[in-house]
Structure formats: C-alpha cells, structure tokens
CSV table of C-alpha atoms and ligand atoms in Angstrom, one decimal:
chain,number,residue,atom,x,y,z
A,24,MET,CA,-18.8,-9.7,97.3
A,25,SER,CA,-21.6,-12.0,95.6
A,26,SER,CA,-20.3,-13.8,92.4
A,27,ARG,CA,-23.0,-11.1,90.4
A,28,ASP,CA,-21.0,-8.2,91.5
A,29,ARG,CA,-18.0,-9.8,89.4
A,30,LEU,CA,-17.7,-8.8,85.9
A,31,ARG,CA,-18.0,-11.8,83.2
A,32,ILE,CA,-16.5,-11.1,79.4
A,33,ALA,CA,-18.0,-13.9,77.2
A,34,ILE,CA,-14.7,-15.5,74.8
A,35,GLN,CA,-14.6,-17.6,72.5
A,36,LYS,CA,-13.2,-21.6,73.6
A,37,SER,CA,-11.4,-22.0,71.4
A,38,GLY,CA,-11.3,-20.7,67.3
A,39,ARG,CA,-9.6,-17.8,65.6
A,40,LEU,CA,-10.1,-15.3,67.6
A,41,SER,CA,-9.4,-17.3,71.3
A,42,ASP,CA,-5.6,-16.3,71.5
A,43,ALA,CA,-6.2,-12.6,70.6
A,44,SER,CA,-9.0,-12.3,72.9
A,45,ILE,CA,-7.4,-13.8,75.8
A,46,ASP,CA,-3.7,-11.5,74.7
A,47,LEU,CA,-5.8,-8.6,74.9
A,48,LEU,CA,-7.6,-8.8,78.2
A,49,ALA,CA,-3.7,-9.8,79.5
A,50,ARG,CA,-2.2,-6.3,77.7
A,51,CYS,CA,-6.0,-4.7,79.8
A,52,GLY,CA,-4.5,-6.3,83.2
A,53,LEU,CA,-6.9,-9.2,83.6
A,54,LYS,CA,-5.2,-12.1,84.9
A,55,PHE,CA,-7.1,-15.2,85.1
A,56,ARG,CA,-6.8,-18.4,86.7
A,57,ARG,CA,-7.4,-20.5,83.2
A,58,SER,CA,-7.9,-23.8,82.9
A,59,ARG,CA,-8.6,-24.0,79.5
A,60,ASP,CA,-10.8,-26.9,79.2
A,61,LYS,CA,-13.6,-25.2,81.5
A,62,LEU,CA,-15.7,-22.8,80.8
A,63,PHE,CA,-15.3,-21.0,83.4
A,64,CYS,CA,-12.2,-18.5,84.7
A,65,PHE,CA,-12.2,-16.8,87.6
A,66,GLY,CA,-10.0,-13.0,87.3
A,67,GLU,CA,-7.6,-13.0,89.7
A,68,THR,CA,-6.7,-9.5,89.2
A,69,LEU,CA,-9.7,-7.4,89.2
A,70,PRO,CA,-13.8,-9.0,89.6
A,71,VAL,CA,-13.9,-9.4,86.1
A,72,ASP,CA,-14.5,-13.1,85.1
A,73,LEU,CA,-14.6,-15.6,81.6
A,74,LEU,CA,-17.0,-17.4,80.1
A,75,LEU,CA,-15.6,-19.3,77.3
A,76,VAL,CA,-18.1,-21.0,75.2
A,77,ARG,CA,-18.8,-21.1,71.2
A,78,ASP,CA,-18.7,-17.7,69.1
A,79,ASP,CA,-21.9,-17.9,68.2
A,80,ASP,CA,-22.9,-18.1,71.9
A,81,VAL,CA,-22.2,-15.1,72.8
A,82,PRO,CA,-24.6,-12.4,72.0
A,83,GLY,CA,-26.9,-15.0,73.7
A,84,MET,CA,-25.0,-14.8,77.1
A,85,ILE,CA,-25.0,-10.9,77.0
A,86,ALA,CA,-29.0,-11.3,76.4
A,87,GLN,CA,-29.4,-13.3,79.0
A,88,GLY,CA,-27.2,-11.3,81.6
A,89,VAL,CA,-25.5,-14.3,81.9
A,90,CYS,CA,-22.6,-12.2,81.0
A,91,ASP,CA,-22.4,-8.2,80.8
A,92,LEU,CA,-19.6,-8.5,77.8
A,93,GLY,CA,-18.5,-10.3,74.7
A,94,ILE,CA,-15.9,-10.5,72.4
A,95,VAL,CA,-17.0,-12.1,68.9
A,96,GLY,CA,-17.1,-11.2,65.2
A,97,ARG,CA,-19.3,-8.4,63.8
A,98,ASN,CA,-20.3,-10.9,61.3
A,99,VAL,CA,-22.1,-13.2,63.6
A,100,LEU,CA,-23.3,-10.2,66.7
A,101,LEU,CA,-24.9,-8.8,63.5
A,102,GLU,CA,-26.4,-12.2,62.1
A,103,GLN,CA,-28.4,-12.6,65.4
A,104,ILE,CA,-29.4,-9.0,66.1
A,105,PHE,CA,-31.4,-9.6,62.2
A,106,GLU,CA,-32.2,-12.6,63.6
A,107,THR,CA,-34.2,-11.4,67.0
A,108,GLY,CA,-36.0,-8.9,64.1
A,109,SER,CA,-35.4,-6.3,66.0
A,110,ASP,CA,-33.4,-2.9,64.5
A,111,ARG,CA,-29.8,-2.3,66.0
A,112,ALA,CA,-31.1,0.1,68.4
A,113,ALA,CA,-33.9,-1.9,69.8
A,114,ALA,CA,-31.6,-5.2,70.1
A,115,PRO,CA,-30.6,-7.1,73.6
A,116,PHE,CA,-27.2,-6.8,72.2
A,117,ARG,CA,-25.4,-4.0,70.8
A,118,GLU,CA,-21.4,-3.4,68.9
A,119,VAL,CA,-19.3,-0.7,71.7
A,120,ARG,CA,-16.0,-0.7,70.2
A,121,PRO,CA,-14.1,-2.8,67.3
A,122,LEU,CA,-10.9,-4.4,68.5
A,123,GLY,CA,-8.8,-4.7,65.9
A,124,PHE,CA,-8.3,-8.1,65.0
A,125,GLY,CA,-10.0,-11.1,63.4
A,126,HIS,CA,-10.2,-9.1,60.2
A,127,CYS,CA,-12.4,-10.4,57.5
A,128,ARG,CA,-15.6,-9.6,54.9
A,129,LEU,CA,-19.4,-11.5,54.3
A,130,SER,CA,-18.6,-11.6,51.1
A,131,LEU,CA,-20.8,-13.1,48.1
A,132,ALA,CA,-18.9,-15.3,45.7
A,133,VAL,CA,-19.7,-16.6,42.3
A,134,PRO,CA,-18.1,-19.3,40.4
A,135,ASP,CA,-15.2,-18.8,38.1
A,136,GLU,CA,-17.1,-18.3,34.6
A,137,PHE,CA,-19.3,-15.8,36.0
A,138,ALA,CA,-19.6,-12.6,34.6
A,139,TYR,CA,-21.1,-11.0,37.6
A,140,SER,CA,-21.5,-7.4,37.6
A,141,GLU,CA,-24.6,-6.3,39.9
A,142,PRO,CA,-27.2,-7.8,42.2
A,143,SER,CA,-29.2,-8.0,39.6
A,144,GLN,CA,-27.8,-11.0,37.6
A,145,LEU,CA,-28.5,-12.5,41.5
A,146,ALA,CA,-32.4,-12.8,40.5
A,147,GLY,CA,-33.9,-16.2,40.6
A,148,LEU,CA,-30.9,-17.8,42.1
A,149,ARG,CA,-29.9,-20.0,45.0
A,150,ILE,CA,-27.1,-18.5,47.3
A,151,ALA,CA,-26.0,-20.2,49.5
A,152,THR,CA,-24.6,-18.9,53.6
A,153,SER,CA,-24.0,-19.7,57.2
A,154,TYR,CA,-25.1,-16.0,57.1
A,155,PRO,CA,-29.3,-15.9,56.3
A,156,ASN,CA,-30.4,-12.8,58.0
A,157,LEU,CA,-26.9,-10.5,56.7
A,158,LEU,CA,-27.4,-11.7,53.0
A,159,ALA,CA,-31.4,-11.5,53.0
A,160,ASP,CA,-31.2,-7.9,54.4
A,161,TRP,CA,-28.6,-7.2,51.5
A,162,LEU,CA,-30.6,-8.7,48.7
A,163,GLU,CA,-33.1,-6.3,50.0
A,164,ARG,CA,-31.6,-3.6,50.1
A,165,ALA,CA,-30.7,-4.2,46.2
A,166,GLY,CA,-34.0,-5.2,45.8
A,167,VAL,CA,-33.0,-8.8,44.5
A,168,GLU,CA,-35.0,-12.1,44.9
A,169,ALA,CA,-33.0,-15.0,45.0
A,170,GLY,CA,-33.1,-18.0,47.1
A,171,VAL,CA,-31.0,-18.4,50.1
A,172,VAL,CA,-29.6,-21.7,50.9
A,173,THR,CA,-28.6,-21.6,54.7
A,174,LEU,CA,-25.9,-24.0,55.9
A,175,SER,CA,-24.2,-24.7,59.0
A,176,GLY,CA,-20.9,-25.8,57.3
A,177,SER,CA,-18.5,-26.4,54.0
A,178,VAL,CA,-20.4,-23.5,52.4
A,179,GLU,CA,-18.2,-23.2,49.7
A,180,ILE,CA,-18.6,-26.4,48.2
A,181,ALA,CA,-22.2,-25.6,47.7
A,182,PRO,CA,-22.2,-24.5,44.0
A,183,ARG,CA,-20.0,-27.8,42.7
A,184,LEU,CA,-22.8,-30.1,44.6
A,185,GLY,CA,-25.5,-28.5,42.4
A,186,THR,CA,-26.9,-27.3,46.0
A,187,ALA,CA,-26.6,-23.6,45.0
A,188,ASP,CA,-25.8,-21.5,42.5
A,189,CYS,CA,-23.3,-18.9,44.5
A,190,ILE,CA,-22.0,-18.1,48.0
A,191,CYS,CA,-22.7,-15.8,50.6
A,192,ASP,CA,-19.1,-16.6,52.7
A,193,LEU,CA,-16.5,-15.2,55.2
A,194,VAL,CA,-13.3,-14.7,53.1
A,195,SER,CA,-10.0,-13.5,54.6
A,196,SER,CA,-6.8,-13.9,52.0
A,197,GLY,CA,-9.7,-15.5,49.5
A,198,ALA,CA,-7.6,-19.1,49.5
A,199,THR,CA,-10.5,-21.3,50.1
A,200,LEU,CA,-12.4,-19.4,47.4
A,201,ALA,CA,-9.7,-19.8,44.7
A,202,ALA,CA,-9.5,-23.8,45.6
A,203,ASN,CA,-13.2,-24.1,44.9
A,204,GLN,CA,-13.2,-22.2,41.5
A,205,LEU,CA,-14.9,-19.4,43.0
A,206,LYS,CA,-14.5,-15.9,43.1
A,207,GLU,CA,-15.6,-12.2,45.5
A,208,ALA,CA,-18.2,-10.4,43.4
A,209,ALA,CA,-19.4,-8.5,46.4
A,210,ILE,CA,-18.6,-7.3,50.3
A,211,ILE,CA,-21.8,-7.6,51.8
A,212,LEU,CA,-19.9,-6.5,55.5
A,213,GLU,CA,-16.4,-6.1,56.5
A,214,SER,CA,-16.1,-7.6,59.8
A,215,GLU,CA,-13.5,-8.2,62.6
A,216,ALA,CA,-13.6,-9.3,66.3
A,217,VAL,CA,-15.7,-6.5,68.1
A,218,LEU,CA,-16.7,-5.5,72.2
A,219,ALA,CA,-20.3,-6.2,72.4
A,220,ALA,CA,-22.2,-5.2,75.8
A,221,GLY,CA,-26.4,-5.2,76.2
A,222,SER,CA,-28.6,-2.3,75.4
A,223,VAL,CA,-28.5,-1.4,78.5
A,224,MET,CA,-25.1,-1.3,80.8
A,225,PRO,CA,-25.1,-1.7,84.8
A,226,GLY,CA,-25.5,1.2,86.9
A,227,ASP,CA,-23.6,-0.8,89.7
A,228,GLU,CA,-19.3,-1.7,90.1
A,229,ARG,CA,-19.9,-4.1,86.9
A,230,GLY,CA,-20.6,-0.3,85.0
A,231,GLU,CA,-17.3,1.2,86.4
A,232,LEU,CA,-15.8,-1.6,85.4
A,233,ILE,CA,-17.0,-2.0,82.4
A,234,ASP,CA,-15.6,1.8,81.9
A,235,MET,CA,-12.1,1.0,83.1
A,236,LEU,CA,-12.3,-1.5,80.5
A,237,LEU,CA,-13.0,0.1,78.1
A,238,ARG,CA,-10.3,3.1,78.8
A,239,ARG,CA,-7.5,-0.1,78.5
A,240,ILE,CA,-8.9,-0.9,76.0
A,241,GLU,CA,-8.4,1.7,74.2
A,242,GLY,CA,-5.0,2.8,75.3
A,243,VAL,CA,-4.0,-1.2,74.3
A,244,ILE,CA,-5.7,-1.2,70.9
A,245,GLN,CA,-3.7,3.0,70.5
A,246,VAL,CA,-0.2,1.6,70.8
A,247,ARG,CA,-0.3,-1.5,68.9
A,248,VAL,CA,0.1,1.7,65.8
A,249,SER,CA,1.2,4.7,68.4
A,250,LYS,CA,5.2,5.0,68.0
A,251,LEU,CA,7.4,7.5,69.5
A,252,VAL,CA,9.3,9.0,66.4
A,253,MET,CA,12.7,10.9,67.7
A,254,TRP,CA,15.0,13.1,65.2
A,255,GLN,CA,17.2,16.1,64.7
A,256,SER,CA,16.9,18.1,62.1
A,257,PRO,CA,18.0,22.4,61.5
A,258,ARG,CA,15.2,23.8,63.2
A,259,ALA,CA,14.3,25.6,60.0
A,260,SER,CA,13.4,22.6,58.6
A,261,LEU,CA,11.4,21.7,61.5
A,262,ASP,CA,7.8,22.4,60.3
A,263,ALA,CA,8.1,21.0,56.9
A,264,ILE,CA,9.5,17.1,58.7
A,265,THR,CA,6.6,17.7,61.4
A,266,ARG,CA,3.9,17.9,58.9
A,267,LEU,CA,5.3,14.2,57.1
A,268,LEU,CA,4.2,12.1,60.2
A,269,PRO,CA,1.6,10.2,60.1
A,270,ASN,CA,-1.8,11.4,62.6
A,271,GLY,CA,1.6,12.9,64.5
A,272,GLN,CA,1.0,14.7,67.7
A,273,ARG,CA,2.6,18.0,68.7
A,274,PRO,CA,6.9,17.5,68.6
A,275,THR,CA,8.6,18.3,72.1
A,276,VAL,CA,11.3,20.1,70.8
A,277,THR,CA,14.9,20.8,72.7
A,278,SER,CA,17.9,22.5,71.9
A,279,ILE,CA,21.1,20.8,71.5
A,280,GLU,CA,24.2,22.1,73.3
A,281,GLY,CA,26.5,23.8,71.2
A,282,LEU,CA,25.2,23.6,67.5
A,283,ASP,CA,22.5,26.5,67.4
A,284,ASN,CA,20.3,25.7,64.5
A,285,GLN,CA,20.0,22.0,65.4
A,286,VAL,CA,16.9,20.8,67.7
A,287,SER,CA,16.1,17.3,69.1
A,288,VAL,CA,12.5,16.4,68.6
A,289,GLN,CA,10.0,13.9,69.8
A,290,ALA,CA,6.5,13.4,68.7
A,291,ILE,CA,4.1,10.7,69.3
A,292,CYS,CA,2.6,9.1,65.8
A,293,ASN,CA,-1.0,7.4,65.7
A,294,ASP,CA,-0.7,5.2,62.4
A,295,ALA,CA,1.7,3.5,61.5
A,296,ILE,CA,5.7,4.3,60.6
A,297,THR,CA,6.6,3.4,57.3
A,298,TRP,CA,10.0,3.3,55.7
A,299,GLN,CA,8.4,6.1,53.2
A,300,HIS,CA,8.0,8.3,55.8
A,301,LEU,CA,11.2,8.1,56.8
A,302,GLU,CA,12.8,8.7,53.6
A,303,ASP,CA,10.9,11.7,53.2
A,304,MET,CA,11.8,12.8,56.4
A,305,LYS,CA,15.3,12.7,56.2
A,306,ARG,CA,15.3,14.0,52.4
A,307,ALA,CA,13.4,17.5,54.3
A,308,GLY,CA,16.6,17.5,56.9
A,309,ALA,CA,15.8,14.5,59.7
A,310,ARG,CA,19.1,13.2,61.0
A,311,GLN,CA,19.6,10.4,63.8
A,312,MET,CA,16.1,9.3,63.1
A,313,LEU,CA,14.4,6.4,65.4
A,314,VAL,CA,11.4,4.8,65.9
A,315,LEU,CA,10.5,3.7,69.6
A,316,PRO,CA,7.6,1.6,70.7
A,317,VAL,CA,4.6,2.5,73.0
A,318,GLU,CA,4.7,0.0,75.8
A,319,GLN,CA,1.5,1.5,77.7
A,320,MET,CA,-0.7,4.9,76.9
A,321,LEU,CA,-3.4,6.5,78.7
A,322,THR,CA,-4.6,9.9,77.5
B,407,LIG,O1,-16.5,-23.5,67.6
B,407,LIG,P1,-17.2,-22.3,67.6
B,407,LIG,O2,-18.4,-21.9,67.1
B,407,LIG,O3,-16.7,-21.0,68.2
B,407,LIG,O4,-16.1,-21.6,65.7
B,407,LIG,P2,-16.1,-21.0,64.3
B,407,LIG,O5,-15.3,-22.8,63.9
B,407,LIG,O6,-17.8,-20.7,64.1
B,407,LIG,O7,-15.8,-19.6,64.0
B,407,LIG,P3,-14.3,-19.8,64.4
B,407,LIG,O8,-12.8,-19.6,64.6
B,407,LIG,O9,-13.7,-19.7,62.3
B,407,LIG,O10,-14.7,-17.7,63.4
B,407,LIG,C1,-14.9,-16.9,64.2
B,407,LIG,C2,-14.7,-15.9,64.0
B,407,LIG,O11,-13.3,-15.4,63.6
B,407,LIG,C3,-16.1,-15.5,63.4
B,407,LIG,O12,-17.0,-15.4,62.9
B,407,LIG,C4,-15.3,-14.4,62.0
B,407,LIG,O13,-15.8,-13.4,62.5
B,407,LIG,C5,-13.9,-14.5,62.4
B,407,LIG,N1,-12.9,-14.6,60.8
B,407,LIG,C6,-12.0,-14.3,60.6
B,407,LIG,C7,-13.1,-16.1,60.3
B,407,LIG,C8,-12.1,-15.9,59.2
B,407,LIG,N2,-11.5,-14.5,58.9
B,407,LIG,C9,-12.0,-17.0,58.1
B,407,LIG,N3,-11.4,-16.7,57.3
B,407,LIG,N4,-14.1,-16.9,60.2
B,407,LIG,C10,-14.2,-17.5,59.2
B,407,LIG,N5,-13.0,-17.6,58.1
B,407,LIG,C11,-12.8,-19.4,57.9
B,407,LIG,C12,-14.2,-18.8,56.5
B,407,LIG,O14,-15.4,-19.2,56.7
B,407,LIG,C13,-13.6,-19.7,55.2
B,407,LIG,O15,-14.2,-20.9,55.3
B,407,LIG,O16,-12.0,-19.3,56.4
B,407,LIG,C14,-12.0,-19.9,55.3
B,407,LIG,C15,-11.9,-18.6,54.4
B,407,LIG,O17,-10.4,-18.3,54.7
B,407,LIG,P4,-9.4,-17.8,53.4
B,407,LIG,O18,-8.5,-16.6,54.0
B,407,LIG,O19,-9.2,-18.9,52.6
B,407,LIG,O20,-9.6,-16.7,52.5
B,408,LIG,ZN1,-19.5,-20.6,65.3
C-alpha cells in the first residue's frame, strides 16, 4: 500500500478533545505507535493514521485533502464553514456525526447588571468573540445590527477592559462567566465534538475503511449508554414492567423451573437507567434486578 492508501484522521494534539478522541478511536480497535510530541501517529492495527494538530487546523486538513476525517468541536467546524462563505451543503468539509463528548454552548453573555430579554437590546453594542462568523449569522437571523469585535482569546475580560459591552464565547459549567461578573443570555450554538469529513467520500479502500469506522463508532457510542437489564417477576406483570424501561428493546423471557407464574427476563436498554427506573420496576413487581454494562455491540 502506498502511504495515501491509508486513511488519515486529524485530531487535536493537546487540549480538551485530545484524550477523548484517542480513547474513542482505541475503543474502535485502532492502536497507534504513539509519540505525542510528533505530528504523526502510525496505525498498527488498521491502515489508519493520525495527524495531531491544533483544533482550528482540523477542517483545513480535510479541505486540503491531507486528512480524510477529523475530530473537532462543532463550533470550530461551523465557524470555518461560514468563513469559507459557502452554505453548509457547498462547504469543503461537513459534520458526519456527533461524538458525545466535549459538550459546550456558544453563548451570548452580558454583564450581571444587564437586564437582557431579547436580541434587539444588542443593537449598536460591541460584542467580543472568537466566533465572528457564527455570531454575525445569529445577529443577522435576529435582525440586529451590532458591532462584532474579534478576539483570539481572553474574550471574557473584554467588558471589564471596556473593549466590548458583552461577549459571545463557549460555556460549559458557567464558572468562567460567573468569575467575570457575566451571565449567559442566549445560546447561539449547542456544540460537542463531531466527526468531520470532506464533502466527497473517497471511493477507494479508504471509503470502505470510513464505513467500517463509522459502524464501530456507532457501536462504541451506543454501548456507553446501553445496559443489559435482568430481573424476575410474575408473568402477569411483564408488560407493565417492560413499559418502564427507557428505550428498551423487546425482552427475552425465560421460565423458571418449579415456579409456574414467574419469569426471568432480560432486555437491552438504549437509554440511561436510573435508580428511579429500578424503584418503579420494583413497585410494578420486578425482583432480583441486575443492570449490566455492555462491552461491545454490533447490530
Ligand atoms: O491549542 P488548540 O487550538 O488545539 O486548542 P484550543 O485552546 O483552541 O481549544 P480547547 O482545547 O480549549 O477546546 C477545544 C474544544 O473543546 C472547543 O472547540 C470546544 O468544542 C470544546 N469545549 C468544551 C470547550 C469547552 N468545553 C470550554 N469550556 N472549549 C473551551 N472552553 C472554555 C471557554 O472558552 C471558556 O474560556 O472554557 C471556558 C468556559 O468554561 P466554563 O466551564 O467555566 O463555563
Ligand atoms: Zn484552537
């Protein structure tokens, strides 16, 4: 195989998404000869290599054809799609699927004393952000004309420095906003890490590798929340109990030797099971309940 017969995935070298990206790929069965200080990691188990770059460079790597896939925040991907001036369908890269980690919001935040209720109040104000295109799009859709002050970092101190009246920045816990006497006023984008790809999938072996990887990612993400639930109950209570399972699949029911009216049941649940679910099931007649993690799943 020549080197470009191998699939290349761009991920963040060091930052919030790095460990979870490596972990996801490892769970998909990809192992790499790793050298964190280098740009390139050779895939040992499959012809899939990694490029470790700054998160902002991931979309560009795909657009240039240097990489086939990338893992990056939706906030970065969409900002760059708007930057290319293209609509989502015509952009040189696109979101293939969300990956379930790196959750955050791109939000408009205003000083604590600002009584915000609607976007029109922002007219004529200066808003500091590292996401000028996403912000401009939101302002345009809201029909508001405001000044966009583009900053590459430390956006949250701009109001205190007097360089802006409010900000548009990423928020997860909200602690950074609170520490800067700011409050979240409106969500502009719900973001998380996503798998990104070029607008056209390679038709060669790399296309097949991408399909396989997507199937495995699907399975990995599914087993994170999926549980195997087992219990015993009177046969008459079976329907009532099964209905309580969050996103449960049809159960497998086995009779119990010597107990005519009792059954032993197992079912896969595709949503998180809480103590409340178990309490409700118990009230409906379930006993001996077990909730087991699912290690791997291929459906
Ligand atoms: O060096 P490189 O350019 O690769 O990294 P970076 O510094 O640009 O990015 P990094 O590692 O900080 O973030 C990578 C991605 O993680 C982002 O693009 C988001 O998709 C995602 N993410 C998730 C976050 C956050 N949560 C987050 N909280 N990115 C940044 N933050 C920052 C935010 O900017 C603010 O300063 O954390 C602060 C707010 O956090 P809270 O918890 O106080 O609200
Ligand atoms: Zn960055």
